GROMACS .gro file of C-alpha atoms in nm:
model
  291
    1MET     CA    1  15.910   7.543  14.782
    2ILE     CA    2  16.145   7.604  14.552
    3ARG     CA    3  16.148   8.017  14.456
    4ALA     CA    4  16.139   8.348  14.645
    5GLY     CA    5  16.099   8.323  15.007
    6LEU     CA    6  16.178   7.916  14.999
    7LEU     CA    7  16.206   7.782  15.370
    8LEU     CA    8  16.364   7.476  15.503
    9ALA     CA    9  16.055   7.351  15.582
   10ALA     CA   10  15.955   7.347  15.212
   11GLY     CA   11  16.222   7.107  15.108
   12LEU     CA   12  16.135   6.884  15.444
   13ALA     CA   13  15.764   6.850  15.300
   14LEU     CA   14  15.896   6.631  15.036
   15SER     CA   15  16.232   6.508  15.222
   16GLY     CA   16  16.056   6.375  15.501
   17CYS     CA   17  16.292   6.506  15.768
   18VAL     CA   18  16.195   6.699  16.088
   19VAL     CA   19  16.389   6.932  16.184
   20ASP     CA   20  16.330   7.279  16.421
   21THR     CA   21  16.263   7.554  16.130
   22THR     CA   22  16.269   7.886  16.338
   23VAL     CA   23  16.649   7.784  16.385
   24MET     CA   24  16.743   7.707  16.063
   25GLN     CA   25  16.575   7.804  15.746
   26ALA     CA   26  16.705   7.880  15.380
   27PRO     CA   27  16.766   8.162  15.227
   28PRO     CA   28  16.529   8.340  14.999
   29ALA     CA   29  16.633   8.229  14.656
   30PRO     CA   30  16.710   8.492  14.382
   31VAL     CA   31  16.407   8.645  14.185
   32ALA     CA   32  16.495   8.518  13.822
   33ALA     CA   33  16.388   8.776  13.541
   34PRO     CA   34  16.094   8.695  13.339
   35GLY     CA   35  16.206   8.386  13.097
   36ALA     CA   36  16.486   8.329  13.310
   37VAL     CA   37  16.549   8.029  13.524
   38PRO     CA   38  16.686   8.015  13.871
   39ALA     CA   39  17.056   7.859  13.868
   40GLY     CA   40  16.949   7.554  14.053
   41MET     CA   41  16.698   7.481  13.818
   42GLN     CA   42  16.923   7.549  13.531
   43TYR     CA   43  17.159   7.296  13.694
   44LEU     CA   44  16.905   7.048  13.783
   45TYR     CA   45  16.644   7.015  13.493
   46GLY     CA   46  16.894   7.169  13.199
   47SER     CA   47  17.240   7.039  13.244
   48GLY     CA   48  17.479   6.804  13.100
   49GLU     CA   49  17.665   6.754  13.442
   50ALA     CA   50  17.329   6.719  13.664
   51ALA     CA   51  17.236   6.407  13.386
   52ALA     CA   52  17.598   6.255  13.414
   53LEU     CA   53  17.610   6.289  13.777
   54SER     CA   54  17.256   6.120  13.805
   55VAL     CA   55  17.332   5.847  13.556
   56GLN     CA   56  17.685   5.807  13.758
   57ALA     CA   57  17.480   5.711  14.095
   58TYR     CA   58  17.246   5.499  13.948
   59ASN     CA   59  17.541   5.281  13.750
   60ALA     CA   60  17.696   5.262  14.080
   61LEU     CA   61  17.395   5.172  14.266
   62VAL     CA   62  17.359   4.893  14.022
   63ASP     CA   63  17.660   4.787  14.002
   64SER     CA   64  17.680   4.757  14.370
   65VAL     CA   65  17.384   4.604  14.396
   66ARG     CA   66  17.486   4.323  14.163
   67THR     CA   67  17.825   4.274  14.379
   68ARG     CA   68  17.626   4.218  14.685
   69MET     CA   69  17.383   3.994  14.535
   70ALA     CA   70  17.680   3.807  14.402
   71LYS     CA   71  17.843   3.758  14.770
   72GLY     CA   72  17.514   3.680  14.935
   73VAL     CA   73  17.346   4.002  15.168
   74SER     CA   74  17.336   3.905  15.499
   75THR     CA   75  17.299   4.299  15.631
   76SER     CA   76  16.996   4.565  15.507
   77ALA     CA   77  17.106   4.907  15.469
   78VAL     CA   78  16.827   5.067  15.685
   79LEU     CA   79  16.955   5.133  15.991
   80ALA     CA   80  16.819   4.885  16.304
   81PRO     CA   81  16.669   5.054  16.611
   82GLY     CA   82  16.860   5.241  16.869
   83ALA     CA   83  17.139   5.308  16.577
   84THR     CA   84  17.335   5.630  16.589
   85LEU     CA   85  17.502   5.822  16.328
   86ALA     CA   86  17.860   5.746  16.533
   87ALA     CA   87  17.773   5.381  16.566
   88PRO     CA   88  17.533   5.285  16.315
   89ARG     CA   89  17.400   4.890  16.330
   90PHE     CA   90  17.194   4.806  16.023
   91GLU     CA   91  16.866   4.523  15.988
   92SER     CA   92  16.936   4.136  15.982
   93CYS     CA   93  16.802   4.003  15.627
   94GLY     CA   94  16.763   3.650  15.668
   95ASP     CA   95  16.560   3.495  15.414
   96LYS     CA   96  16.372   3.805  15.298
   97PRO     CA   97  16.374   3.870  14.925
   98PRO     CA   98  16.574   4.180  14.842
   99ALA     CA   99  16.442   4.530  14.755
  100ALA     CA  100  16.603   4.863  14.688
  101VAL     CA  101  16.427   5.165  14.838
  102PHE     CA  102  16.433   5.496  14.646
  103ASP     CA  103  16.222   5.827  14.721
  104VAL     CA  104  16.053   5.968  14.418
  105ASP     CA  105  16.082   6.374  14.390
  106GLU     CA  106  16.461   6.463  14.197
  107THR     CA  107  16.554   6.114  14.276
  108MET     CA  108  16.385   5.919  14.016
  109VAL     CA  109  16.132   6.147  13.870
  110LEU     CA  110  16.181   6.551  13.787
  111ASN     CA  111  15.887   6.735  13.819
  112LEU     CA  112  15.946   6.919  13.520
  113GLY     CA  113  15.592   7.111  13.501
  114TYR     CA  114  15.581   7.201  13.878
  115GLU     CA  115  15.915   7.359  13.871
  116GLY     CA  116  15.839   7.505  13.532
  117ASP     CA  117  15.554   7.697  13.638
  118ASP     CA  118  15.737   7.755  13.959
  119ALA     CA  119  16.008   7.970  13.783
  120GLN     CA  120  15.819   8.234  13.670
  121ARG     CA  121  15.653   8.260  14.040
  122THR     CA  122  15.792   8.450  14.337
  123GLY     CA  123  15.684   8.375  14.675
  124GLY     CA  124  15.706   8.102  14.916
  125TRP     CA  125  15.583   7.744  14.932
  126ASP     CA  126  15.228   7.640  14.872
  127SER     CA  127  15.122   7.323  14.987
  128ALA     CA  128  14.793   7.356  14.821
  129ARG     CA  129  14.944   7.422  14.462
  130TRP     CA  130  15.169   7.120  14.525
  131ASP     CA  131  14.896   6.891  14.607
  132ARG     CA  132  14.684   7.042  14.298
  133TRP     CA  133  15.026   6.933  14.122
  134GLU     CA  134  15.042   6.592  14.241
  135LYS     CA  135  14.664   6.515  14.110
  136THR     CA  136  14.694   6.665  13.824
  137GLY     CA  137  15.062   6.679  13.704
  138ALA     CA  138  15.162   6.307  13.616
  139SER     CA  139  15.200   6.352  13.251
  140LYS     CA  140  15.419   6.661  13.303
  141VAL     CA  141  15.701   6.427  13.478
  142ALA     CA  142  16.035   6.296  13.337
  143ALA     CA  143  16.253   6.038  13.469
  144VAL     CA  144  16.576   6.130  13.640
  145PRO     CA  145  16.876   6.034  13.428
  146GLY     CA  146  16.965   5.655  13.477
  147ALA     CA  147  16.670   5.583  13.694
  148ILE     CA  148  16.483   5.368  13.371
  149GLU     CA  149  16.770   5.178  13.323
  150ALA     CA  150  16.865   5.117  13.685
  151VAL     CA  151  16.498   5.013  13.736
  152ARG     CA  152  16.503   4.751  13.439
  153ALA     CA  153  16.838   4.603  13.593
  154LEU     CA  154  16.762   4.568  13.951
  155ARG     CA  155  16.413   4.426  13.843
  156ALA     CA  156  16.613   4.177  13.594
  157MET     CA  157  16.822   4.079  13.915
  158GLY     CA  158  16.500   4.007  14.109
  159VAL     CA  159  16.510   4.303  14.339
  160ALA     CA  160  16.228   4.447  14.410
  161VAL     CA  161  16.192   4.845  14.322
  162ILE     CA  162  16.042   5.031  14.662
  163PHE     CA  163  15.908   5.393  14.637
  164ASN     CA  164  15.919   5.596  14.981
  165THR     CA  165  15.786   5.940  14.933
  166ASN     CA  166  15.611   6.247  15.139
  167ARG     CA  167  15.358   6.260  14.878
  168ALA     CA  168  14.994   6.260  15.018
  169ALA     CA  169  14.812   5.913  15.077
  170ALA     CA  170  14.495   6.069  14.917
  171ASN     CA  171  14.693   6.152  14.608
  172ALA     CA  172  14.803   5.793  14.568
  173ALA     CA  173  14.671   5.664  14.213
  174GLU     CA  174  14.782   6.036  14.098
  175THR     CA  175  15.142   5.932  14.188
  176GLU     CA  176  15.136   5.574  14.081
  177ALA     CA  177  15.046   5.734  13.737
  178ALA     CA  178  15.325   5.973  13.745
  179ILE     CA  179  15.567   5.714  13.824
  180ALA     CA  180  15.412   5.468  13.571
  181PHE     CA  181  15.472   5.836  13.317
  182ALA     CA  182  15.825   5.838  13.410
  183GLY     CA  183  15.873   5.480  13.280
  184ILE     CA  184  16.003   5.324  13.624
  185GLY     CA  185  15.677   5.152  13.737
  186PRO     CA  186  15.459   4.996  13.814
  187ALA     CA  187  15.407   5.112  14.192
  188LYS     CA  188  15.156   4.984  14.386
  189HIS     CA  189  15.038   5.171  14.690
  190GLY     CA  190  15.083   4.963  15.013
  191GLU     CA  191  15.266   4.734  14.826
  192THR     CA  192  15.557   4.886  14.639
  193LEU     CA  193  15.486   5.247  14.714
  194PHE     CA  194  15.475   5.432  15.038
  195LEU     CA  195  15.353   5.765  15.093
  196LYS     CA  196  15.325   6.054  15.392
  197GLY     CA  197  15.143   5.900  15.704
  198ASP     CA  198  15.179   5.544  15.597
  199VAL     CA  199  15.253   5.307  15.853
  200ASP     CA  200  15.307   5.547  16.137
  201GLY     CA  201  15.126   5.857  16.093
  202LYS     CA  202  15.431   6.078  16.004
  203SER     CA  203  15.604   6.247  15.771
  204ALA     CA  204  15.948   6.158  15.870
  205LYS     CA  205  16.026   5.823  15.666
  206ASP     CA  206  16.189   5.592  15.936
  207GLY     CA  207  15.861   5.429  16.013
  208ARG     CA  208  15.781   5.358  15.655
  209ARG     CA  209  16.169   5.224  15.644
  210ALA     CA  210  16.141   4.988  15.927
  211ALA     CA  211  15.807   4.837  15.784
  212ILE     CA  212  16.010   4.810  15.468
  213ALA     CA  213  16.277   4.610  15.611
  214GLN     CA  214  16.063   4.364  15.814
  215ARG     CA  215  15.966   4.268  15.428
  216TRP     CA  216  16.251   4.281  15.270
  217CYS     CA  217  16.614   4.268  15.262
  218VAL     CA  218  16.709   4.612  15.161
  219VAL     CA  219  16.999   4.557  14.954
  220ALA     CA  220  17.053   4.974  14.838
  221MET     CA  221  16.886   5.301  14.893
  222GLY     CA  222  16.841   5.631  14.696
  223GLY     CA  223  16.754   5.961  14.743
  224ASP     CA  224  16.808   6.345  14.716
  225GLN     CA  225  16.781   6.424  15.085
  226LEU     CA  226  16.960   6.345  15.378
  227GLY     CA  227  16.633   6.240  15.525
  228ASP     CA  228  16.568   5.966  15.240
  229PHE     CA  229  16.812   5.736  15.405
  230THR     CA  230  16.786   5.825  15.808
  231ASP     CA  231  16.613   6.042  16.020
  232LEU     CA  232  16.884   6.065  16.262
  233PHE     CA  233  17.012   6.371  16.073
  234ALA     CA  234  16.685   6.564  16.094
  235PRO     CA  235  16.797   6.761  16.435
  236LEU     CA  236  17.114   6.838  16.334
  237ARG     CA  237  17.246   7.179  16.207
  238PRO     CA  238  17.374   7.200  15.906
  239PRO     CA  239  17.766   7.183  16.009
  240GLU     CA  240  17.668   6.918  16.231
  241ARG     CA  241  17.511   6.741  15.943
  242ARG     CA  242  17.787   6.795  15.663
  243THR     CA  243  18.040   6.617  15.941
  244ALA     CA  244  17.808   6.296  16.032
  245ALA     CA  245  17.716   6.293  15.658
  246ALA     CA  246  18.120   6.279  15.551
  247GLY     CA  247  18.249   6.106  15.900
  248PRO     CA  248  18.395   5.760  15.901
  249ALA     CA  249  18.081   5.605  16.015
  250ILE     CA  250  17.808   5.705  15.762
  251GLY     CA  251  18.074   5.801  15.509
  252ALA     CA  252  18.169   5.402  15.457
  253MET     CA  253  17.785   5.424  15.357
  254TRP     CA  254  17.774   5.649  15.042
  255GLY     CA  255  17.845   5.493  14.722
  256ARG     CA  256  17.791   5.135  14.846
  257SER     CA  257  17.439   5.057  14.955
  258TRP     CA  258  17.331   5.461  15.012
  259PHE     CA  259  17.327   5.662  14.666
  260VAL     CA  260  17.259   6.023  14.668
  261LEU     CA  261  17.124   6.235  14.364
  262PRO     CA  262  17.196   6.605  14.280
  263ASN     CA  263  16.927   6.821  14.394
  264PRO     CA  264  17.038   7.217  14.427
  265VAL     CA  265  16.671   7.291  14.389
  266TYR     CA  266  16.518   7.276  14.755
  267GLY     CA  267  16.546   7.093  15.040
  268THR     CA  268  16.764   7.026  15.368
  269GLY     CA  269  17.087   7.105  15.185
  270LEU     CA  270  17.000   7.468  15.166
  271GLY     CA  271  17.011   7.669  15.452
  272SER     CA  272  17.333   7.718  15.572
  273THR     CA  273  17.418   8.079  15.711
  274TYR     CA  274  17.749   8.226  15.558
  275ASP     CA  275  17.929   8.172  15.850
  276GLN     CA  276  17.848   7.784  15.867
  277THR     CA  277  17.944   7.781  15.459
  278PHE     CA  278  18.244   7.976  15.505
  279PRO     CA  279  18.412   7.881  15.834
  280PRO     CA  280  18.603   8.242  15.937
  281ALA     CA  281  18.939   8.019  15.977
  282THR     CA  282  18.895   8.017  15.604
  283ARG     CA  283  18.819   8.350  15.519
  284TRP     CA  284  19.101   8.526  15.251
  285ALA     CA  285  19.082   8.882  15.122
  286ASP     CA  286  19.234   9.007  14.824
  287PRO     CA  287  19.543   9.210  14.953
  288GLN     CA  288  19.518   9.417  14.652
  289GLU     CA  289  19.164   9.540  14.759
  290LYS     CA  290  19.123   9.777  14.996
  291ARG     CA  291  18.859   9.713  15.288
   0.00000   0.00000   0.00000
């Protein structure tokens, strides 16, 4: 998922996105020296800047929900069937009770025990090791900065907190325990906790989101991957994903009812090629250096 040899599919295992990984792969992460920490992990798990970004996102989410609730919410944050990224349409709320929907891993819960172990390894994603982490790591997690306060504020407003994660349904009890240990529980599988395969048997999350939107008026969503908001991003290559995310239609959602948490460690945010990251038209060469 995270260290050297990381493939994009590793991040997708948690994010719930579906993409052709034969076309789009993340480059290998640099191998850290013994005792060193990979740069992405330093930032996400160790820096004040990442903590500030996370708190900022949660503060904005709570403020937005409070404002929407005061005005009355008629439209869900969940896209309706047939919606596109160019022409988004949203589920109707009617008289459904309000809820906020969140991814879990690196959105509400920091997997410190797993990542600390992973930082000292080389090699690619090992699904069996992640499964062992889900089963045994509940007491080695921490809440994302700002998450506990946000959950308390939302519940005080009468907003249900729903968790939608690609952890395994077979490990539901252990995931409930991890969420409780992090201080953001309770979560109950099938009621306020939705796991991979629930509803439609898929790892993509749109089926679960649709089921949630049938019961609740989703006033906000939080995640660290674009797939935590809609699966429509999944088929796109990095440049198209970036354009769609920042375009006027979807761009209007960020900071209003969709809220992104930082994650430079794994997932669909990694994997763009040099040319995709630095378009040829932007290239610069130091005129004092010979090439």
